[in-house]
mmCIF file of C-alpha atoms (C1' of nucleotides) in Angstrom:
data_model
loop_
_atom_site.group_PDB
_atom_site.id
_atom_site.type_symbol
_atom_site.label_atom_id
_atom_site.label_comp_id
_atom_site.label_asym_id
_atom_site.label_seq_id
_atom_site.Cartn_x
_atom_site.Cartn_y
_atom_site.Cartn_z
ATOM 1 C CA MET A 1 -23.314 -48.461 22.693
ATOM 2 C CA SER A 2 -25.278 -46.087 24.657
ATOM 3 C CA ALA A 3 -25.701 -48.995 27.695
ATOM 4 C CA ASP A 4 -21.411 -49.456 27.347
ATOM 5 C CA LEU A 5 -21.246 -45.707 27.863
ATOM 6 C CA HIS A 6 -23.169 -45.778 30.475
ATOM 7 C CA ALA A 7 -21.684 -48.715 32.410
ATOM 8 C CA ILE A 8 -18.119 -46.927 31.958
ATOM 9 C CA VAL A 9 -19.168 -43.817 33.228
ATOM 10 C CA ALA A 10 -20.735 -45.153 36.499
ATOM 11 C CA THR A 11 -17.055 -47.269 37.041
ATOM 12 C CA ARG A 12 -15.518 -44.265 36.735
ATOM 13 C CA LEU A 13 -17.869 -41.895 39.477
ATOM 14 C CA HIS A 14 -17.724 -45.168 41.087
ATOM 15 C CA ALA A 15 -14.173 -45.125 41.346
ATOM 16 C CA ASP A 16 -13.994 -41.468 42.131
ATOM 17 C CA GLY A 17 -16.466 -41.897 45.056
ATOM 18 C CA GLN A 18 -19.479 -40.831 43.421
ATOM 19 C CA ARG A 19 -22.737 -41.790 42.471
ATOM 20 C CA TYR A 20 -24.103 -41.999 39.201
ATOM 21 C CA THR A 21 -27.286 -40.327 39.537
ATOM 22 C CA PRO A 22 -30.268 -39.670 37.171
ATOM 23 C CA GLN A 23 -29.546 -36.302 36.537
ATOM 24 C CA ARG A 24 -25.691 -37.078 35.610
ATOM 25 C CA ARG A 25 -26.837 -39.727 33.121
ATOM 26 C CA ARG A 26 -29.247 -37.177 31.747
ATOM 27 C CA LEU A 27 -25.961 -34.729 31.192
ATOM 28 C CA VAL A 28 -23.820 -37.812 29.499
ATOM 29 C CA ASP A 29 -26.604 -38.657 27.319
ATOM 30 C CA ILE A 30 -27.435 -35.198 26.208
ATOM 31 C CA LEU A 31 -23.373 -34.579 25.388
ATOM 32 C CA ALA A 32 -23.615 -37.739 23.956
ATOM 33 C CA ARG A 33 -26.167 -37.160 21.911
ATOM 34 C CA ALA A 34 -24.401 -33.698 20.651
ATOM 35 C CA GLY A 35 -21.471 -34.985 19.656
ATOM 36 C CA SER A 36 -19.588 -31.658 19.910
ATOM 37 C CA PRO A 37 -19.248 -29.352 22.400
ATOM 38 C CA LEU A 38 -22.145 -27.608 24.305
ATOM 39 C CA ALA A 39 -22.341 -24.590 26.017
ATOM 40 C CA LEU A 40 -24.272 -24.699 29.273
ATOM 41 C CA PRO A 41 -27.522 -22.874 27.830
ATOM 42 C CA GLN A 42 -27.829 -25.728 25.188
ATOM 43 C CA VAL A 43 -26.998 -28.531 28.108
ATOM 44 C CA LEU A 44 -29.946 -26.788 29.878
ATOM 45 C CA ARG A 45 -32.440 -26.740 26.293
ATOM 46 C CA GLY A 46 -30.939 -30.302 25.996
ATOM 47 C CA GLY A 47 -33.497 -31.812 29.042
ATOM 48 C CA ARG A 48 -36.118 -30.313 31.273
ATOM 49 C CA GLY A 49 -36.094 -29.209 34.799
ATOM 50 C CA LEU A 50 -32.373 -29.093 35.053
ATOM 51 C CA ALA A 51 -31.192 -26.722 37.882
ATOM 52 C CA GLN A 52 -28.988 -24.520 36.325
ATOM 53 C CA SER A 53 -26.290 -24.842 39.525
ATOM 54 C CA SER A 54 -26.787 -28.871 39.827
ATOM 55 C CA VAL A 55 -25.887 -28.792 36.098
ATOM 56 C CA TYR A 56 -22.569 -26.770 36.847
ATOM 57 C CA ARG A 57 -21.733 -29.120 39.662
ATOM 58 C CA ASN A 58 -22.665 -32.045 38.275
ATOM 59 C CA LEU A 59 -20.330 -31.506 35.214
ATOM 60 C CA VAL A 60 -17.790 -30.160 37.293
ATOM 61 C CA ALA A 61 -17.441 -33.847 39.212
ATOM 62 C CA LEU A 62 -18.122 -35.711 35.686
ATOM 63 C CA GLU A 63 -14.888 -33.699 34.882
ATOM 64 C CA ARG A 64 -12.691 -34.941 37.602
ATOM 65 C CA ALA A 65 -14.145 -37.932 36.739
ATOM 66 C CA LYS A 66 -12.596 -37.703 33.726
ATOM 67 C CA VAL A 67 -15.863 -38.361 32.279
ATOM 68 C CA VAL A 68 -16.068 -35.010 30.984
ATOM 69 C CA SER A 69 -14.152 -32.129 29.878
ATOM 70 C CA ARG A 70 -14.044 -28.194 29.524
ATOM 71 C CA VAL A 71 -13.342 -26.919 26.195
ATOM 72 C CA LEU A 72 -12.105 -23.583 25.917
ATOM 73 C CA THR A 73 -13.381 -21.437 22.559
ATOM 74 C CA GLU A 74 -13.029 -17.012 22.193
ATOM 75 C CA GLU A 75 -16.319 -17.301 23.642
ATOM 76 C CA GLU A 76 -16.700 -15.933 27.210
ATOM 77 C CA PHE A 77 -18.142 -19.176 28.526
ATOM 78 C CA GLY A 78 -17.174 -22.745 28.221
ATOM 79 C CA ARG A 79 -18.385 -25.482 26.742
ATOM 80 C CA TYR A 80 -18.040 -29.054 27.791
ATOM 81 C CA GLU A 81 -18.291 -32.293 25.936
ATOM 82 C CA LEU A 82 -17.524 -36.131 26.584
ATOM 83 C CA ALA A 83 -14.324 -37.199 27.571
ATOM 84 C CA GLU A 84 -12.078 -38.148 24.526
ATOM 85 C CA ASP A 85 -11.001 -41.412 25.365
ATOM 86 C CA LEU A 86 -14.809 -42.559 25.342
ATOM 87 C CA THR A 87 -15.544 -40.435 22.095
ATOM 88 C CA GLY A 88 -12.339 -40.961 20.259
ATOM 89 C CA HIS A 89 -9.221 -38.468 20.173
ATOM 90 C CA HIS A 90 -10.087 -35.164 18.185
ATOM 91 C CA HIS A 91 -9.668 -32.111 17.553
ATOM 92 C CA HIS A 92 -11.465 -28.645 17.099
ATOM 93 C CA LEU A 93 -12.802 -26.573 14.532
ATOM 94 C CA ILE A 94 -13.773 -22.925 15.727
ATOM 95 C CA CYS A 95 -15.285 -20.378 14.373
ATOM 96 C CA GLU A 96 -14.583 -17.026 15.236
ATOM 97 C CA ASN A 97 -17.182 -15.400 14.420
ATOM 98 C CA CYS A 98 -20.330 -17.223 16.011
ATOM 99 C CA GLY A 99 -18.322 -19.592 18.002
ATOM 100 C CA THR A 100 -19.569 -22.908 17.019
ATOM 101 C CA VAL A 101 -16.682 -25.571 17.535
ATOM 102 C CA GLU A 102 -16.822 -28.613 15.292
ATOM 103 C CA ASP A 103 -14.737 -32.152 16.194
ATOM 104 C CA VAL A 104 -12.467 -33.243 13.535
ATOM 105 C CA THR A 105 -9.790 -35.852 13.793
ATOM 106 C CA ILE A 106 -6.292 -35.764 11.791
ATOM 107 C CA PRO A 107 -4.314 -38.242 9.851
ATOM 108 C CA ALA A 108 -2.830 -40.930 12.286
ATOM 109 C CA PRO A 109 0.795 -40.041 11.006
ATOM 110 C CA VAL A 110 0.457 -36.685 11.754
ATOM 111 C CA GLU A 111 -1.043 -36.719 14.828
ATOM 112 C CA ALA A 112 2.452 -39.730 15.572
ATOM 113 C CA THR A 113 4.677 -37.028 14.256
ATOM 114 C CA MET A 114 3.183 -34.494 16.734
ATOM 115 C CA ARG A 115 2.782 -36.397 19.814
ATOM 116 C CA ARG A 116 6.591 -37.443 19.629
ATOM 117 C CA THR A 117 7.770 -33.779 18.945
ATOM 118 C CA MET A 118 5.827 -32.747 21.890
ATOM 119 C CA THR A 119 6.514 -35.497 24.262
ATOM 120 C CA LYS A 120 10.523 -34.602 23.375
ATOM 121 C CA LEU A 121 9.858 -30.913 23.782
ATOM 122 C CA ALA A 122 8.866 -31.575 26.853
ATOM 123 C CA GLY A 123 11.806 -33.729 27.781
ATOM 124 C CA GLU A 124 14.011 -30.739 26.605
ATOM 125 C CA THR A 125 12.054 -27.849 28.370
ATOM 126 C CA GLY A 126 11.977 -30.546 32.036
ATOM 127 C CA TRP A 127 8.225 -29.643 31.468
ATOM 128 C CA SER A 128 5.568 -33.269 31.832
ATOM 129 C CA THR A 129 3.452 -33.175 29.245
ATOM 130 C CA VAL A 130 0.071 -35.059 29.799
ATOM 131 C CA GLY A 131 -1.822 -34.150 26.301
ATOM 132 C CA HIS A 132 -2.417 -30.994 23.461
ATOM 133 C CA ARG A 133 -4.568 -29.118 22.778
ATOM 134 C CA LEU A 134 -4.849 -28.586 18.864
ATOM 135 C CA ASP A 135 -7.683 -25.963 17.593
ATOM 136 C CA LEU A 136 -8.262 -24.771 14.393
ATOM 137 C CA ILE A 137 -9.469 -21.245 14.455
ATOM 138 C CA GLY A 138 -11.176 -20.188 11.311
ATOM 139 C CA THR A 139 -15.065 -19.726 10.003
ATOM 140 C CA CYS A 140 -17.707 -21.997 9.375
ATOM 141 C CA ARG A 141 -19.692 -23.210 6.558
ATOM 142 C CA ASP A 142 -22.327 -21.042 7.689
ATOM 143 C CA CYS A 143 -20.482 -17.806 8.297
ATOM 144 C CA GLY A 144 -17.689 -17.981 6.157
ATOM 145 C CA MET B 1 14.569 -3.564 18.813
ATOM 146 C CA SER B 2 12.332 -1.855 21.402
ATOM 147 C CA ALA B 3 12.580 0.978 19.412
ATOM 148 C CA ASP B 4 11.479 -0.891 16.457
ATOM 149 C CA LEU B 5 8.775 -2.804 18.254
ATOM 150 C CA HIS B 6 7.495 0.902 19.349
ATOM 151 C CA ALA B 7 7.879 2.079 15.922
ATOM 152 C CA ILE B 8 5.851 -1.110 14.489
ATOM 153 C CA VAL B 9 3.233 -1.203 17.371
ATOM 154 C CA ALA B 10 2.361 2.551 16.598
ATOM 155 C CA THR B 11 2.059 2.428 12.623
ATOM 156 C CA ARG B 12 -0.576 -0.603 13.502
ATOM 157 C CA LEU B 13 -2.261 1.621 16.128
ATOM 158 C CA HIS B 14 -2.648 4.317 13.710
ATOM 159 C CA ALA B 15 -3.842 2.139 10.615
ATOM 160 C CA ASP B 16 -6.602 1.634 13.216
ATOM 161 C CA GLY B 17 -6.976 4.905 13.926
ATOM 162 C CA GLN B 18 -6.075 4.708 17.060
ATOM 163 C CA ARG B 19 -3.174 6.611 19.374
ATOM 164 C CA TYR B 20 0.094 5.209 20.909
ATOM 165 C CA THR B 21 -0.446 6.580 23.718
ATOM 166 C CA PRO B 22 2.124 6.727 26.842
ATOM 167 C CA GLN B 23 -0.321 4.139 29.038
ATOM 168 C CA ARG B 24 -0.053 2.180 25.575
ATOM 169 C CA ARG B 25 3.586 2.278 25.608
ATOM 170 C CA ARG B 26 4.062 1.175 28.797
ATOM 171 C CA LEU B 27 1.687 -2.216 28.623
ATOM 172 C CA VAL B 28 3.666 -2.928 25.698
ATOM 173 C CA ASP B 29 6.869 -3.054 27.144
ATOM 174 C CA ILE B 30 5.745 -5.011 29.843
ATOM 175 C CA LEU B 31 4.242 -7.993 27.890
ATOM 176 C CA ALA B 32 7.367 -7.562 25.869
ATOM 177 C CA ARG B 33 10.037 -7.614 29.093
ATOM 178 C CA ALA B 34 7.605 -10.990 30.118
ATOM 179 C CA GLY B 35 8.262 -12.662 27.823
ATOM 180 C CA SER B 36 5.276 -14.628 28.334
ATOM 181 C CA PRO B 37 1.563 -14.256 28.815
ATOM 182 C CA LEU B 38 0.456 -12.511 32.097
ATOM 183 C CA ALA B 39 -2.384 -12.205 33.668
ATOM 184 C CA LEU B 40 -4.050 -8.746 34.488
ATOM 185 C CA PRO B 41 -3.184 -8.356 37.998
ATOM 186 C CA GLN B 42 0.663 -9.465 36.775
ATOM 187 C CA VAL B 43 0.478 -6.799 34.209
ATOM 188 C CA LEU B 44 -1.025 -3.784 36.786
ATOM 189 C CA ARG B 45 2.308 -4.895 39.424
ATOM 190 C CA GLY B 46 4.109 -4.550 35.863
ATOM 191 C CA GLY B 47 3.666 -0.705 35.972
ATOM 192 C CA ARG B 48 2.252 1.435 38.966
ATOM 193 C CA GLY B 49 -0.516 3.764 38.574
ATOM 194 C CA LEU B 50 -2.590 2.068 35.761
ATOM 195 C CA ALA B 51 -6.171 1.454 36.497
ATOM 196 C CA GLN B 52 -7.858 -1.470 35.785
ATOM 197 C CA SER B 53 -10.405 -0.587 33.791
ATOM 198 C CA SER B 54 -7.876 1.182 31.535
ATOM 199 C CA VAL B 55 -5.921 -1.790 31.272
ATOM 200 C CA TYR B 56 -8.427 -3.529 30.006
ATOM 201 C CA ARG B 57 -9.781 -1.260 27.432
ATOM 202 C CA ASN B 58 -6.364 -0.721 26.370
ATOM 203 C CA LEU B 59 -5.547 -4.450 25.630
ATOM 204 C CA VAL B 60 -8.770 -4.517 24.027
ATOM 205 C CA ALA B 61 -7.426 -1.916 21.334
ATOM 206 C CA LEU B 62 -3.987 -3.242 21.605
ATOM 207 C CA GLU B 63 -5.572 -6.168 20.502
ATOM 208 C CA ARG B 64 -7.751 -4.819 17.602
ATOM 209 C CA ALA B 65 -4.816 -3.232 16.865
ATOM 210 C CA LYS B 66 -3.221 -7.033 16.071
ATOM 211 C CA VAL B 67 -0.346 -5.999 18.363
ATOM 212 C CA VAL B 68 -1.744 -8.059 21.330
ATOM 213 C CA SER B 69 -3.557 -11.233 21.805
ATOM 214 C CA ARG B 70 -5.764 -12.405 24.053
ATOM 215 C CA VAL B 71 -4.449 -16.590 25.090
ATOM 216 C CA LEU B 72 -6.467 -19.009 27.036
ATOM 217 C CA THR B 73 -5.330 -21.363 29.440
ATOM 218 C CA GLU B 74 -7.217 -23.732 31.832
ATOM 219 C CA GLU B 75 -7.468 -20.890 34.206
ATOM 220 C CA GLU B 76 -10.602 -19.163 34.899
ATOM 221 C CA PHE B 77 -9.353 -15.636 33.983
ATOM 222 C CA GLY B 78 -7.045 -14.400 30.343
ATOM 223 C CA ARG B 79 -3.735 -13.886 29.949
ATOM 224 C CA TYR B 80 -2.216 -11.330 27.512
ATOM 225 C CA GLU B 81 1.319 -11.572 25.351
ATOM 226 C CA LEU B 82 2.560 -9.695 22.079
ATOM 227 C CA ALA B 83 0.871 -10.985 18.904
ATOM 228 C CA GLU B 84 2.852 -13.861 17.508
ATOM 229 C CA ASP B 85 3.931 -11.929 14.463
ATOM 230 C CA LEU B 86 6.044 -9.530 16.745
ATOM 231 C CA THR B 87 7.456 -12.407 18.569
ATOM 232 C CA GLY B 88 7.532 -15.100 16.582
ATOM 233 C CA HIS B 89 5.403 -18.033 16.026
ATOM 234 C CA HIS B 90 5.052 -20.460 19.465
ATOM 235 C CA HIS B 91 3.209 -22.259 21.085
ATOM 236 C CA HIS B 92 2.752 -22.575 24.964
ATOM 237 C CA LEU B 93 3.551 -24.838 27.963
ATOM 238 C CA ILE B 94 0.507 -24.603 30.055
ATOM 239 C CA CYS B 95 1.324 -25.632 33.965
ATOM 240 C CA GLU B 96 -2.190 -27.633 35.227
ATOM 241 C CA ASN B 97 -1.078 -27.192 38.574
ATOM 242 C CA CYS B 98 -0.137 -23.556 38.875
ATOM 243 C CA GLY B 99 -1.533 -21.838 35.638
ATOM 244 C CA THR B 100 1.548 -20.976 34.409
ATOM 245 C CA VAL B 101 2.324 -20.321 30.401
ATOM 246 C CA GLU B 102 5.181 -20.671 28.915
ATOM 247 C CA ASP B 103 6.510 -19.949 24.952
ATOM 248 C CA VAL B 104 8.061 -22.948 23.144
ATOM 249 C CA THR B 105 8.572 -23.798 19.240
ATOM 250 C CA ILE B 106 9.021 -27.010 17.471
ATOM 251 C CA PRO B 107 10.912 -27.632 14.637
ATOM 252 C CA ALA B 108 9.792 -26.178 11.348
ATOM 253 C CA PRO B 109 9.350 -29.205 9.719
ATOM 254 C CA VAL B 110 6.768 -30.517 11.786
ATOM 255 C CA GLU B 111 5.164 -26.968 11.794
ATOM 256 C CA ALA B 112 4.803 -27.330 8.631
ATOM 257 C CA THR B 113 3.421 -30.875 7.731
ATOM 258 C CA MET B 114 0.891 -29.477 10.753
ATOM 259 C CA ARG B 115 0.434 -26.437 8.630
ATOM 260 C CA ARG B 116 -0.259 -28.145 5.194
ATOM 261 C CA THR B 117 -2.719 -30.742 7.131
ATOM 262 C CA MET B 118 -4.491 -28.333 9.168
ATOM 263 C CA THR B 119 -4.842 -26.054 5.336
ATOM 264 C CA LYS B 120 -6.334 -29.633 3.415
ATOM 265 C CA LEU B 121 -8.261 -30.397 6.219
ATOM 266 C CA ALA B 122 -9.976 -26.365 6.559
ATOM 267 C CA GLY B 123 -10.883 -27.308 2.663
ATOM 268 C CA GLU B 124 -12.622 -30.959 3.819
ATOM 269 C CA THR B 125 -14.413 -29.645 6.180
ATOM 270 C CA GLY B 126 -15.549 -26.436 3.821
ATOM 271 C CA TRP B 127 -14.232 -24.229 6.875
ATOM 272 C CA SER B 128 -11.726 -21.575 5.980
ATOM 273 C CA THR B 129 -8.711 -21.854 8.372
ATOM 274 C CA VAL B 130 -7.058 -18.341 9.506
ATOM 275 C CA GLY B 131 -4.953 -20.148 12.174
ATOM 276 C CA HIS B 132 -4.308 -22.719 14.710
ATOM 277 C CA ARG B 133 -3.293 -23.029 18.575
ATOM 278 C CA LEU B 134 -1.528 -25.743 19.782
ATOM 279 C CA ASP B 135 -0.787 -25.836 23.970
ATOM 280 C CA LEU B 136 1.123 -28.299 25.533
ATOM 281 C CA ILE B 137 -1.187 -29.554 28.946
ATOM 282 C CA GLY B 138 1.142 -29.928 31.305
ATOM 283 C CA THR B 139 3.125 -29.877 35.119
ATOM 284 C CA CYS B 140 5.815 -27.351 34.973
ATOM 285 C CA ARG B 141 9.346 -27.944 36.676
ATOM 286 C CA ASP B 142 8.418 -26.761 40.169
ATOM 287 C CA CYS B 143 4.985 -28.077 39.991
ATOM 288 C CA GLY B 144 6.414 -31.526 38.972
ATOM 289 C "C1'" DC C 1 -13.160 22.985 19.968
ATOM 290 C "C1'" DT C 2 -13.222 18.382 19.151
ATOM 291 C "C1'" DC C 3 -12.916 13.521 20.576
ATOM 292 C "C1'" DA C 4 -9.915 9.938 22.415
ATOM 293 C "C1'" DG C 5 -7.832 8.472 26.187
ATOM 294 C "C1'" DT C 6 -7.941 7.729 31.253
ATOM 295 C "C1'" DG C 7 -9.563 7.076 36.038
ATOM 296 C "C1'" DC C 8 -13.527 5.649 39.058
ATOM 297 C "C1'" DA C 9 -17.516 3.528 40.207
ATOM 298 C "C1'" DA C 10 -21.582 0.650 39.065
ATOM 299 C "C1'" DA C 11 -22.967 -3.285 35.911
ATOM 300 C "C1'" DG C 12 -22.760 -7.767 33.549
ATOM 301 C "C1'" DG C 13 -22.340 -12.529 33.042
ATOM 302 C "C1'" DA C 14 -20.670 -16.755 33.839
ATOM 303 C "C1'" DT C 15 -19.577 -20.081 37.580
ATOM 304 C "C1'" DT C 16 -19.501 -20.965 42.634
ATOM 305 C "C1'" DT C 17 -21.409 -21.608 47.512
ATOM 306 C "C1'" DG C 18 -24.617 -21.200 51.422
ATOM 307 C "C1'" DC C 19 -28.208 -23.484 53.116
ATOM 308 C "C1'" DA C 20 -32.275 -26.074 54.093
ATOM 309 C "C1'" DT C 21 -34.482 -30.600 51.682
ATOM 310 C "C1'" DG C 22 -34.840 -35.150 49.729
ATOM 311 C "C1'" DC C 23 -33.614 -39.469 48.772
ATOM 312 C "C1'" DC C 24 -30.197 -43.572 47.767
ATOM 313 C "C1'" DG C 25 -27.224 -46.969 49.956
ATOM 314 C "C1'" DC D 1 -29.604 -43.364 59.584
ATOM 315 C "C1'" DG D 2 -25.813 -40.633 56.913
ATOM 316 C "C1'" DG D 3 -23.948 -38.232 53.102
ATOM 317 C "C1'" DC D 4 -23.990 -37.249 48.766
ATOM 318 C "C1'" DA D 5 -26.981 -35.154 45.774
ATOM 319 C "C1'" DT D 6 -30.434 -30.899 44.573
ATOM 320 C "C1'" DG D 7 -33.060 -26.415 44.118
ATOM 321 C "C1'" DC D 8 -32.832 -21.716 44.965
ATOM 322 C "C1'" DA D 9 -31.053 -17.707 45.990
ATOM 323 C "C1'" DA D 10 -27.236 -14.689 47.006
ATOM 324 C "C1'" DA D 11 -22.410 -13.999 46.876
ATOM 325 C "C1'" DT D 12 -17.789 -14.316 43.491
ATOM 326 C "C1'" DC D 13 -14.506 -12.782 40.375
ATOM 327 C "C1'" DC D 14 -12.949 -11.882 36.084
ATOM 328 C "C1'" DT D 15 -14.561 -8.222 32.043
ATOM 329 C "C1'" DT D 16 -16.895 -4.549 30.483
ATOM 330 C "C1'" DT D 17 -19.531 -0.184 30.672
ATOM 331 C "C1'" DG D 18 -20.951 4.124 32.003
ATOM 332 C "C1'" DC D 19 -19.979 9.205 32.803
ATOM 333 C "C1'" DA D 20 -17.061 13.419 33.713
ATOM 334 C "C1'" DC D 21 -12.739 14.929 32.856
ATOM 335 C "C1'" DT D 22 -8.256 15.714 30.756
ATOM 336 C "C1'" DG D 23 -5.130 16.372 26.824
ATOM 337 C "C1'" DA D 24 -3.349 16.088 22.288
ATOM 338 C "C1'" DG D 25 -4.201 17.707 17.465
#
DNA sequence: CTCAGTGCAAAGGATTTGCATGCCG
DNA sequence: CGGCATGCAAATCCTTTGCACTGAG
């Protein structure tokens, strides 16, 4: 799967006129290995010799290429994960206390109902919807 | 309704050992009048002579008293609105392009299903959920 | 008189940008 | 060669904090 992942990422970056450099490959590996959204310090810890500013720049580049997405929590900083269409559609459990974020999926029927409702809703309000974000706020096993 | 609102706010602040000062009353009025989450500059514009730092401090105070809540968007700053139980449970339409946020409500049955699903999900994962956040990301009438 | 609230200026912290250098295409 | 990528340091921007002052109980 790793090889496929890199191939897809390469394609998307090239489609956006960008290169798939070693550092970007490392970032993708780090995020893929993590399996849940990482804050910047965690990303830096994931690989030695990464310059903070370059990591930020590369995350922006990867985000523009639809390879990575920035996740918002209650914390004062962002977290990053691989784009949904690379890992599968999912939602987040966010711990109010320690900020940890964990991925979850909800039953397909519920998901479908929600999606239908939202599309309809968007139409009624005159907006065009491109997606949704559903987060569960609570306390994790360790903090609960 | 305005009188009731202020009465409730006063009660909650007092319950938290805080005062309902003129400035806080103004903030509540501004947010109530807006009807959608406001960024700080908009709040400041809403009333003359408000010191930025005091507004931040008072928003924190109001948040602690469960009168105001901070809303996360894709923007690099927060937006503020009156707490849900004062205005009714709702979700947000967030414009990817200009950052505007608009309130929406979804049909009660769908809401109920979601709530049920999430409670169940939380149980299965060992987390305790206190709430959820559902945002629709898209483009607004003006930007679309 | 006491203590929360306020304003101003300075500090903090995440993220971005300027600039010189390195390297892939 | 030409231009994107990288690292370092400096700059930004939102938000928080220190401190002195005011005002309500």
